XYZ file of C-alpha atoms in Angstrom:
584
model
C 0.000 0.000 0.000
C 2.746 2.831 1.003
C 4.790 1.641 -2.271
C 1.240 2.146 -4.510
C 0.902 5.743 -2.934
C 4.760 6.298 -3.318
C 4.245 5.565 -6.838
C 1.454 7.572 -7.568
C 3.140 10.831 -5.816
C 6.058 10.031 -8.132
C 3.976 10.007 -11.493
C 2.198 13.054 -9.845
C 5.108 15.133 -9.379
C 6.501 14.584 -13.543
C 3.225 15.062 -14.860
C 1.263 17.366 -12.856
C 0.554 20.088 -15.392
C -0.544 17.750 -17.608
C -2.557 15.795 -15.098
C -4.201 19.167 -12.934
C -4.917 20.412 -16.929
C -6.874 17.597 -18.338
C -8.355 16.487 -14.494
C -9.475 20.422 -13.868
C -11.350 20.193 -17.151
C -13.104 17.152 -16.934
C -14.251 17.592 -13.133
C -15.726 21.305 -14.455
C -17.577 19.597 -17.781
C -18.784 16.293 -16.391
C -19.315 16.922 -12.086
C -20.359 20.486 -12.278
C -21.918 21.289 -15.773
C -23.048 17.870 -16.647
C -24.158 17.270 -13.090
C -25.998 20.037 -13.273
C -28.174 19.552 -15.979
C -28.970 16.164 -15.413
C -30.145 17.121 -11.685
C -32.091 19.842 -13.759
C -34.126 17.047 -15.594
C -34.183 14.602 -13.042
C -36.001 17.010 -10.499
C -38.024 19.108 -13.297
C -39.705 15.088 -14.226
C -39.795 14.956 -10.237
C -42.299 18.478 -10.076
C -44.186 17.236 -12.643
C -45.112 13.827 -10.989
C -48.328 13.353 -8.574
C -46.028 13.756 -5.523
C -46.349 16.335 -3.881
C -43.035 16.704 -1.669
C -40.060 14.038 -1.267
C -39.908 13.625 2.377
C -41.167 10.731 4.617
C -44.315 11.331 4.839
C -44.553 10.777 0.794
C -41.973 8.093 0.512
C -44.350 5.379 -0.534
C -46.356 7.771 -2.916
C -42.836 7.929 -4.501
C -42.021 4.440 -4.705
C -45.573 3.238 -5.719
C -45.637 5.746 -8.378
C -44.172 3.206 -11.381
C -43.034 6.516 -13.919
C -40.858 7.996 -11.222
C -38.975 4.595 -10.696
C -38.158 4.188 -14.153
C -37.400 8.104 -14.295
C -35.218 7.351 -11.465
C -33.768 4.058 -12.670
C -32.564 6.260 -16.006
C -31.378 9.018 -13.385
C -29.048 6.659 -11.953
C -27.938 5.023 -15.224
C -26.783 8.444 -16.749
C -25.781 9.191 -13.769
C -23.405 6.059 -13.720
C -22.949 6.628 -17.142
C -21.266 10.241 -16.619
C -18.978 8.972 -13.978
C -17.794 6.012 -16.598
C -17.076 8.604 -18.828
C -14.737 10.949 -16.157
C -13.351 7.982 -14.722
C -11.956 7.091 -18.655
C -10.777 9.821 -19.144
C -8.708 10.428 -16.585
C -7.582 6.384 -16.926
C -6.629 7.720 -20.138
C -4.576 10.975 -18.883
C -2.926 8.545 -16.415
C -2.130 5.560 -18.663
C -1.652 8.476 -22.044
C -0.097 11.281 -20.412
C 2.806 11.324 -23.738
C -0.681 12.113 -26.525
C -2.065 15.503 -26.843
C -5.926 16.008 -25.338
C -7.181 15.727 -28.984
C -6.590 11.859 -28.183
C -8.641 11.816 -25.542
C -11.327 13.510 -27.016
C -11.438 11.748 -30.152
C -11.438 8.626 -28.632
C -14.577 9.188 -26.720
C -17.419 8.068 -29.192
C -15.340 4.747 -29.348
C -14.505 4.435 -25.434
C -18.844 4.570 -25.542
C -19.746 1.885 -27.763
C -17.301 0.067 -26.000
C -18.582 0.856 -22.844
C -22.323 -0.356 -24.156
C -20.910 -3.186 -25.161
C -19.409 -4.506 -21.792
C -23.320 -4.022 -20.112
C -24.870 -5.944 -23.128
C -27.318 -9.293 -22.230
C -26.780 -10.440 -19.079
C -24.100 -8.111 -18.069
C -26.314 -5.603 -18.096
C -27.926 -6.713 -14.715
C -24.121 -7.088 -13.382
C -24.346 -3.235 -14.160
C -27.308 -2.340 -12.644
C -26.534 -4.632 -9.332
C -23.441 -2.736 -9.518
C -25.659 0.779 -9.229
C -27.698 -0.447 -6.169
C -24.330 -0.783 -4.471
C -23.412 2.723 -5.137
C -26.839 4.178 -4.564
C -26.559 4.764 -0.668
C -23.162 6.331 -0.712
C -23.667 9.122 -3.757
C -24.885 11.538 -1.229
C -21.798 11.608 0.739
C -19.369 8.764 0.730
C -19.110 8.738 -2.737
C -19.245 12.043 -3.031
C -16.324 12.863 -1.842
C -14.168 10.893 -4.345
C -15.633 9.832 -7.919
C -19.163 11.474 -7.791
C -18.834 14.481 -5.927
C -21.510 17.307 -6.987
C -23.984 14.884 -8.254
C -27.905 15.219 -7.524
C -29.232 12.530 -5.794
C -33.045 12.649 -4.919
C -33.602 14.614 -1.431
C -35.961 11.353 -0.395
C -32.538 9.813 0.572
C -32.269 11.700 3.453
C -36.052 10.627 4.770
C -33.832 8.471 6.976
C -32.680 11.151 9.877
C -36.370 11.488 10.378
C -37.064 8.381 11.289
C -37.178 6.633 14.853
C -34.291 5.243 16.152
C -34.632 1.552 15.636
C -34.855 2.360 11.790
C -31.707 4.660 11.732
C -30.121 1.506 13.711
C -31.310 -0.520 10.890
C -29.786 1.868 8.056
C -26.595 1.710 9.875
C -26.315 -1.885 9.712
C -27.416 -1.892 6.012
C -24.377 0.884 5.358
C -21.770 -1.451 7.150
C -22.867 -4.139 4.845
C -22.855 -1.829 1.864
C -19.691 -0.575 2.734
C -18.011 -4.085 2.778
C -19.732 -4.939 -0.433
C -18.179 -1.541 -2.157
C -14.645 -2.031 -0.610
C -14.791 -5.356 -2.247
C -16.354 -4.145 -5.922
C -13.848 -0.818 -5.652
C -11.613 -2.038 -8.533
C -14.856 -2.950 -10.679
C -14.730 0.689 -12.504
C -11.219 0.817 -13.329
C -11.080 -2.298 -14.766
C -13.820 -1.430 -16.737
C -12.001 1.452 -18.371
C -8.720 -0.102 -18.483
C -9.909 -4.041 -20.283
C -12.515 -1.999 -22.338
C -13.265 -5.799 -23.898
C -13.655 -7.318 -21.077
C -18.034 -7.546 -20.148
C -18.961 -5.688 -16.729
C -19.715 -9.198 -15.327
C -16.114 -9.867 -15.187
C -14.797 -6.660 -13.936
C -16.899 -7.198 -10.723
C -15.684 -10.937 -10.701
C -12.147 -9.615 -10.737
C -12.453 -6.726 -8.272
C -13.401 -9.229 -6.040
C -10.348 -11.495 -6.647
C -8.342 -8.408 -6.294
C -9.828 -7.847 -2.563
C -10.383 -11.345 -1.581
C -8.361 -12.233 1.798
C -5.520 -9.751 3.032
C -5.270 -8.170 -0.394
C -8.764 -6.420 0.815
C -6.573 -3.971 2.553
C -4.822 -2.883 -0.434
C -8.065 -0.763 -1.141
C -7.292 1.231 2.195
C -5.073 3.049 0.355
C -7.636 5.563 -1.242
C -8.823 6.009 2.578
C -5.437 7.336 3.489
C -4.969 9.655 0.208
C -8.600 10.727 1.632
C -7.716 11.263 4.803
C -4.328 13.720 4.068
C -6.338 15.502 1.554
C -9.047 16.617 3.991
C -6.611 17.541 6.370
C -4.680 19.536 4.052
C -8.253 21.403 2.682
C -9.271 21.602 6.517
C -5.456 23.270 7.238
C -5.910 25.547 3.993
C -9.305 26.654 5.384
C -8.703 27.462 8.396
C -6.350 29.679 7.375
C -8.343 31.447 5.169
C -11.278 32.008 7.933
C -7.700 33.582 10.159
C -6.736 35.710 7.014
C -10.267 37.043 5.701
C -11.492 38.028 9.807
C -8.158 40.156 10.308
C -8.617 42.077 7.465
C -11.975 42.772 6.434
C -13.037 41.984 10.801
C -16.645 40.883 12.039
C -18.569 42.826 9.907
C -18.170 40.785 6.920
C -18.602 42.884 3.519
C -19.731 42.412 -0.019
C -16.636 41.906 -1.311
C -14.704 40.032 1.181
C -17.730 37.850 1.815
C -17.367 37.032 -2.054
C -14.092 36.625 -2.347
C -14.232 34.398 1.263
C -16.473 31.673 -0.663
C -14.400 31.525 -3.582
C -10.992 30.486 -1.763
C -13.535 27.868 -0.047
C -14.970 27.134 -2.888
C -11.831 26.493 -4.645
C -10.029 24.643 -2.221
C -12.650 22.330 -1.965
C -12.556 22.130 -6.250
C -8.718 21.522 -5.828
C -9.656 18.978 -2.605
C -11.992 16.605 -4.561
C -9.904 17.130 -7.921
C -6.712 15.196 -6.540
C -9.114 12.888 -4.353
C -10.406 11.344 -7.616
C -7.112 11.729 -9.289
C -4.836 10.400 -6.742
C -7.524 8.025 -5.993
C -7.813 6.431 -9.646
C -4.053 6.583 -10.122
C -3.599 4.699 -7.312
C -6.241 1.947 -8.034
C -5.183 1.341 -11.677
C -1.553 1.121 -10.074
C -2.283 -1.662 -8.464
C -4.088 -3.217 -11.178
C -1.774 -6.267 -12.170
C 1.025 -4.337 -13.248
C 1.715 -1.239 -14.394
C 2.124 -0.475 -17.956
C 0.752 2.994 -17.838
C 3.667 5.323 -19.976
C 5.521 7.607 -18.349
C 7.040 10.254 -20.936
C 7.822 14.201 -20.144
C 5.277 17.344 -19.985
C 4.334 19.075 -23.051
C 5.863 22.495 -22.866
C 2.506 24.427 -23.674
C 1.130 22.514 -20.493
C 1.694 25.263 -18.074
C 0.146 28.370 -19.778
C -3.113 25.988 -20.089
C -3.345 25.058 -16.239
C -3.277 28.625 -15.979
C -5.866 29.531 -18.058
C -8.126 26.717 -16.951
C -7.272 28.241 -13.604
C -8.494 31.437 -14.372
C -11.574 29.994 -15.739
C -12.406 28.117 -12.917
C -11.883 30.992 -10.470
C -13.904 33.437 -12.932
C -16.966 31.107 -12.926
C -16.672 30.430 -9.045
C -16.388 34.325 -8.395
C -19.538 35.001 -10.395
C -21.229 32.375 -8.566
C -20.353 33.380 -4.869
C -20.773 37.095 -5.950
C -24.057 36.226 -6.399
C -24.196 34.579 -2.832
C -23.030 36.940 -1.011
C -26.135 39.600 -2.238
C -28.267 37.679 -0.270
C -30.596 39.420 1.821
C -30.238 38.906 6.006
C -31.628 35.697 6.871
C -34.451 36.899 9.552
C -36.141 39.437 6.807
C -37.033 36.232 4.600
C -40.666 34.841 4.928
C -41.723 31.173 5.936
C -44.425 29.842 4.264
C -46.130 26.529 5.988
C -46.024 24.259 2.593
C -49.875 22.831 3.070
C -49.508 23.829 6.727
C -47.237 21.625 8.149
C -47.599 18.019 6.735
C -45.089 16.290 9.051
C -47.219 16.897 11.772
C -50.725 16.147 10.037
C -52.521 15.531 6.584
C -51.403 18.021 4.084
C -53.934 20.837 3.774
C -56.029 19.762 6.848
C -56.716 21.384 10.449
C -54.435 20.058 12.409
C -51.661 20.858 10.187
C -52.605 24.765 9.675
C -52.363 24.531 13.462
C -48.937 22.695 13.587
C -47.399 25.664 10.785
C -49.408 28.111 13.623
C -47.062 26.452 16.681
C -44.081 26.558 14.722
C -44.080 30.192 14.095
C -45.039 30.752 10.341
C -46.007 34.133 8.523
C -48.117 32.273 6.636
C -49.792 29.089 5.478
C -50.417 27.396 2.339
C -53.364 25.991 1.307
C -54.825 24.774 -1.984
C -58.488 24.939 -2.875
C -60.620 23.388 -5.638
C -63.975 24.280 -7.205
C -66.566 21.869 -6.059
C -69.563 20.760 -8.400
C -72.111 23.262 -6.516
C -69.215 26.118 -6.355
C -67.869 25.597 -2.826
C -64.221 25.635 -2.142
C -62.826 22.808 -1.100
C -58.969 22.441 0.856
C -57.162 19.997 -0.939
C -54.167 19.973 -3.613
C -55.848 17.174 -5.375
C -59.070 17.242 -7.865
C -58.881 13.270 -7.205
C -59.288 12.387 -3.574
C -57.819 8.667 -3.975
C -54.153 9.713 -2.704
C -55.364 10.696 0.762
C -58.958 8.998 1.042
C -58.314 5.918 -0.567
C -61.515 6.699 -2.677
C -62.059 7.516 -6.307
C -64.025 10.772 -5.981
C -63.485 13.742 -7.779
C -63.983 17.487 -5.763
C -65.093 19.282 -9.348
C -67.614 16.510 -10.152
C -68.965 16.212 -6.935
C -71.040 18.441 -4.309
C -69.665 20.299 -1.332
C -71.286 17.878 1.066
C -70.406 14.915 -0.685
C -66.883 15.472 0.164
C -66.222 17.597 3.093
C -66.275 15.552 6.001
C -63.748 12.444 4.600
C -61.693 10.622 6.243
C -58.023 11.065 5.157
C -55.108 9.309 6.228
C -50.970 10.427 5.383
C -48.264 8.324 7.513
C -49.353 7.919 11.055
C -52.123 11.138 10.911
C -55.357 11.145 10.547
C -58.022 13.915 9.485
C -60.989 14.753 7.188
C -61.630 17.085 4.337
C -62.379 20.687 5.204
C -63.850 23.273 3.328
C -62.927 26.666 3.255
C -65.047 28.427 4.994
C -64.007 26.687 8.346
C -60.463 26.294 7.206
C -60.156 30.279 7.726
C -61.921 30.584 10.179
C -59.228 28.584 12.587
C -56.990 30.162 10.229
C -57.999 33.756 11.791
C -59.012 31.962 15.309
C -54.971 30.793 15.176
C -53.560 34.656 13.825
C -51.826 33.055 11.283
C -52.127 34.007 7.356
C -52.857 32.500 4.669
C -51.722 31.828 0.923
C -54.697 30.470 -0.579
C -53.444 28.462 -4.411
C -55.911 28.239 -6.578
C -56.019 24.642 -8.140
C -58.065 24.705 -11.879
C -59.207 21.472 -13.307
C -60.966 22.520 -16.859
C -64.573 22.112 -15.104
C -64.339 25.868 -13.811
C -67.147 28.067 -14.753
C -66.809 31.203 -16.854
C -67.121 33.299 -13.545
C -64.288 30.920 -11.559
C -62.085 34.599 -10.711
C -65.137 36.403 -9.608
C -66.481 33.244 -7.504
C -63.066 33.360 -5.892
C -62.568 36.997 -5.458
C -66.602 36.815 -3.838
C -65.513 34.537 -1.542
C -62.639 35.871 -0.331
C -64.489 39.419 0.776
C -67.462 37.183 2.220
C -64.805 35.635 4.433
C -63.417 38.907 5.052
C -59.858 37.067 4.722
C -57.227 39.852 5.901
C -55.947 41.881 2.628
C -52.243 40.877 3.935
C -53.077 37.241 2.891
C -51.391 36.120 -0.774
C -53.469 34.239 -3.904
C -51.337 32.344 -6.250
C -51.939 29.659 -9.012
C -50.111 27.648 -11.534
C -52.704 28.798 -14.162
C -51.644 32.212 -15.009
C -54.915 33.155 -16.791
C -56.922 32.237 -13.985
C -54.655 34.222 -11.577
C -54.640 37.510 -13.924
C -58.407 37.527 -13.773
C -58.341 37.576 -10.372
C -55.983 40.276 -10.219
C -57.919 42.176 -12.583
C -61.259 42.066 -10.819
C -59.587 42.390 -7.299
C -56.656 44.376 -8.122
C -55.589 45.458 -4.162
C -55.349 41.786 -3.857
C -51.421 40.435 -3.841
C -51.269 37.599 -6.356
C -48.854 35.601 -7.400
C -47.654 32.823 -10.588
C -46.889 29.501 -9.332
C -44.046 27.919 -11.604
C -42.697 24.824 -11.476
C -40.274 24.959 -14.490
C -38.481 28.306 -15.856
C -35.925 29.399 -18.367
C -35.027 32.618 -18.731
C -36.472 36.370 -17.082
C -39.865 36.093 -19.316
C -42.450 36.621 -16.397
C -45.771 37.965 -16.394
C -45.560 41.607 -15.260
C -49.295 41.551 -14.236
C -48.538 39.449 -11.027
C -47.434 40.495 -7.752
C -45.078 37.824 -6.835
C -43.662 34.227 -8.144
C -43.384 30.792 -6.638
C -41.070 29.381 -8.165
C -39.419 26.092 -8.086
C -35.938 25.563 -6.048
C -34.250 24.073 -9.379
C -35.338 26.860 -10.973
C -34.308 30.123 -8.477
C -31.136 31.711 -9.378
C -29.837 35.138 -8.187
C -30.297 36.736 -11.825
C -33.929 35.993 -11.730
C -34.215 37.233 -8.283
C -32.191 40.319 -9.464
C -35.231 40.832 -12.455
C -38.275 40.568 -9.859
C -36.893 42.898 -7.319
C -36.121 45.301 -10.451
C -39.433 45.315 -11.262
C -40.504 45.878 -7.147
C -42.323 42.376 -7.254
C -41.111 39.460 -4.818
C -39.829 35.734 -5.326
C -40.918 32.875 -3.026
C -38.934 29.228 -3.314
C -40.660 26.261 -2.904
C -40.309 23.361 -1.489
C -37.063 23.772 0.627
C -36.645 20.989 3.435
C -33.441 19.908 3.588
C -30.870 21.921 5.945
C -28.601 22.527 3.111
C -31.692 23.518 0.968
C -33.018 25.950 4.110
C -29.701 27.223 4.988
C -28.616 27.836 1.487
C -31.853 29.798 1.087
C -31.942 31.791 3.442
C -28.884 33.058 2.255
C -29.906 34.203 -1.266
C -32.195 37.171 -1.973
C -35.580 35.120 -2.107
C -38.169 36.920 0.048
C -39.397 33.613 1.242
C -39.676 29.921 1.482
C -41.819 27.753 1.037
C -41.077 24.479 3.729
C -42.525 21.490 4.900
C -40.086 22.482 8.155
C -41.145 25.816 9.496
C -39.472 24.850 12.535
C -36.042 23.880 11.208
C -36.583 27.243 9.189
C -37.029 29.520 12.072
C -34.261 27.755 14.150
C -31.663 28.377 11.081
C -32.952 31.754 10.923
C -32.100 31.989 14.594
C -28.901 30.478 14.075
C -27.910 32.852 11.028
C -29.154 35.977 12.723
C -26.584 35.716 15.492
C -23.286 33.954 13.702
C -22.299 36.780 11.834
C -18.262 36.132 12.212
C -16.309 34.169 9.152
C -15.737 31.222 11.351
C -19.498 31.146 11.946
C -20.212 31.489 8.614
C -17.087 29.241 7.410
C -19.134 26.523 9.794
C -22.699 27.475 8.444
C -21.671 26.557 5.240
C -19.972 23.225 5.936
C -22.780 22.421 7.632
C -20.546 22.086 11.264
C -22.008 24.451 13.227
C -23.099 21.819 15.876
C -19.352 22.008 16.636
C -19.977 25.541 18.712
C -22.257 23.471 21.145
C -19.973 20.737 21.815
């Protein structure tokens, strides 16, 4: 093991322009911009599915629903796919260093029909088996060597909201996992290197290569790990010493920019060499090693350096936009349907749960009964949450309010508007009423709405929104102190509808430009559906004027948390998601 990682350090130091060059370029096209987009698709199918939310409480609606598991199972194949094709590459800068990068590039379309070849018939299944393995450990483990930056669905983390005797149960399932993946490690670099050799075999093989004592062989990648992440962590620190002497506590535009983009690069730098030192050092101790070994090319210097450039250019822009974010305790938190984790989406007891928790306002959705009563629920279809096949738009107010409805462990019954605000106003909390159209709306829908909403004398500080932008500029046209809104789930561009108040938009979909537009144009931006604490705290950070959660309470308590760390080490920790460390 200390000879393999003597070796690679020795092929590092000849060839590391050549090596930081091609490796820089790669990690930027396939882990950040080709990550990127295929997160971008992955979630935009997610939106668009009958799911509401991917937390526990919907886990089964996602794995019952048969599109989003093959969506998913082609997620994970590109996604496996795009690794294969860094992991080549940078086989082939290893094993090619002496050929110019039109080699490697060239040799690409091959390298892929090759690749297709090895997962043909049966080997396929090899392939996919080999997936499963990786599944649990793209979030983090893996992410920290081959697959770092790439989207895996936020249902993955449902587990840290579980009871105890089922995160005891994951554990045991990641210690077996983890055994199974030490002992298929060589299975992808094998792959690359016997390109005409099926997948089947490269598993077979990794595990010859780890069976007995030769297992700890593999630890070697664990150490390289290890005195990377001490090295970023010593790097770091210094910068969080350098950046509070000079620009102090109070944390400016410009050094809070330039702050994340040292992090940010040292953490691009971190994972680059991970994966490079890491492969090199696998594919070393592949049989032997009959990778060349031939001098730099001279022009390989003034490259790095302008790949350099690039890569701190498009990390600059990026933090710049960051650090315009407004101050975390001005943002708004929206109850997402109330608060579901606590009961049934859209009922009661969950408007009374977002109440507890502290949030400016809840959500609600509401659809057009048969008689023209407004009915609380995000579906037309009741089947999700009643287990019955009854439609709200083809059926009459009585027929439906009253139902039982059942999500996870709560219990509750359909409510209809009318009472829904008036615990709404009994509880002080307001509302954000979304409008939910089915194509069985009357003419007058807008005007039936806009009626209702001054018979219930619903406080003018309450917000209307709707995914149907007609049906939401109607009602802004007949009610025009009302503040409405455009619900989007997908969005491209600035092109918004200037006749709305505010947008909803979609967390894949919010970027700082966009944010930038709206406030331009003195309208406001809500995100939806942030859960996750990187999601929450990352939002809070930007210059949305609210969120929409499924977590008020995590939201206020990050909000807290923001409010009062204002120094770079706080803010180094928020970020890195250690600030537990200060209560230790």
């Amino acid at each position: 093991m200390v000879r393999g990682m003597r070796k690679v350090l020795k092929d590092f130091r000849k060839n590391k322009e050549s090596y930081l060059l091609r490796a820089g370029l790669f990690q930027l096209l396939f882990t950040t911009i080709g990550a990127y987009m295929l997160s971008l698709v992955f979630k935009m199918l997610v939106i668009h599915s009958r799911v509401p939310a991917i937390n526990i409480d919907y886990v089964k609606s996602f794995l019952t629903n048969p599109l989003l598991l093959v969506v998913l199972l082609v997620h994970l194949f590109l996604l496996a796919f795009l690794t294969y094709l860094e992991l080549s590459m940078l086989v082939g800068v290893i094993c090619h260093k002496e050929l110019k990068g039109q080699f490697l590039w060239s040799s690409l379309k091959e390298k892929n029909k090759k690749f297709l070849k090895t997962i043909s018939g049966k080997h396929f299944f090899a392939f996919l088996s080999y997936l499963a393995l990786l599944v649990p450990f793209l979030r983090f483990l893996v992410a920290a060597s081959f697959l770092e930056n790439l989207y895996i669905p936020s249902f993955m983390i449902w587990v840290s909201q579980a009871p105890d005797f089922v995160k005891l149960s994951v554990c045991a399932f990641y210690l077996v996992f983890s055994y199974l993946n030490l002992r298929f490690i060589y299975t992808i670099p094998l792959a690359v290197k016997n390109e005409s050799q099926y997948f089947g075999w490269c598993m077979k093989e990794s595990l010859s290569l780890t069976r007995g004592k030769k297992i700890f062989r593999a630890f070697g990648i664990v150490f390289i790990g290890l005195a990377i992440l001490l090295g970023m962590g010593l790097l770091s620190g210094m910068v969080v010493v350098f950046a509070s002497l000079i620009d102090g506590g109070a944390r400016s535009f410009w050094g809070t920019a330039l702050f994340l983009t040292v992090i940010w690069l040292i953490f691009f730098a971190g994972r680059l060499l991970f994966k490079l030192f890491s492969m090199s050092y696998l594919v070393k101790t592949i049989e032997n090693d009959d990778c060349v070994t031939n001098s730099q090319n001279g022009h390989s210097m003034l490259a790095l350096a302008g790949v350099c450039l690039l890569v701190f250019g498009l990390g600059f822009a990026y933090n710049a936009l960051k650090a315009t974010g407004k101050q975390a305790h001005d943002v708004t938190v929206v109850g997402h349907r109330g608060m579901s984790p606590k009961g049934v989406e859209n009922s009661i007891e969950s408007l009374e749960a977002a109440a507890r928790a502290g949030a400016d306002y809840s959500e609600l959705d509401i659809v057009l009964s048969k008689d023209g009563q407004f009915i609380v629920s995000h579906d037309d279809n009741l089947k999700r949450l009643t287990g019955k096949e009854i439609t709200i738009s083809n059926s009459k107010a009585k027929e439906v309010i009253g139902l039982k409805t059942k999500q996870g462990s709560h219990d509750s019954q359909i409510a209809s508007f009318d009472d829904y605000v008036a615990k709404a106003k009994q509880l002080g909390i307001k509302l954000l009423v979304e409008l939910k159209t089915t194509g069985n709306e009357p003419a007058n829908y807008a005007q039936l709405f806009v009626n209702k909403m001054k018979s219930l004398k619903i406080d003018k500080s309450s917000l209307v929104m709707s995914s149907d932008l007609q049906a939401a500029e109607k009602v802004k046209k007949i009610a025009p102190d009302m503040t409405v809104g455009h619900t989007i789930s997908f969005q491209v561009g600035d092109s918004l509808s200037p006749k709305m108040d505010f947008y909803a938009i979609e967390d894949f979909s919010y970027n700082e430009y966009l944010a930038h537009k709206v406030h331009q144009n003195g309208k406001k931006i809500f995100v939806w559906t942030v859960n996750s604490k990187d999601d929450i705290e990352r939002y809070l950070k930007t210059s949305a004027d609210g969120v929409i959660t499924d977590y008020t309470s995590s939201v206020r308590k990050v909000q807290k948390d923001l409010t009062s760390d204002v120094s770079y080490l706080d803010y180094f920790l928020q970020i890195m998601n250690l600030s537990w460390i200060e209560n230790l």
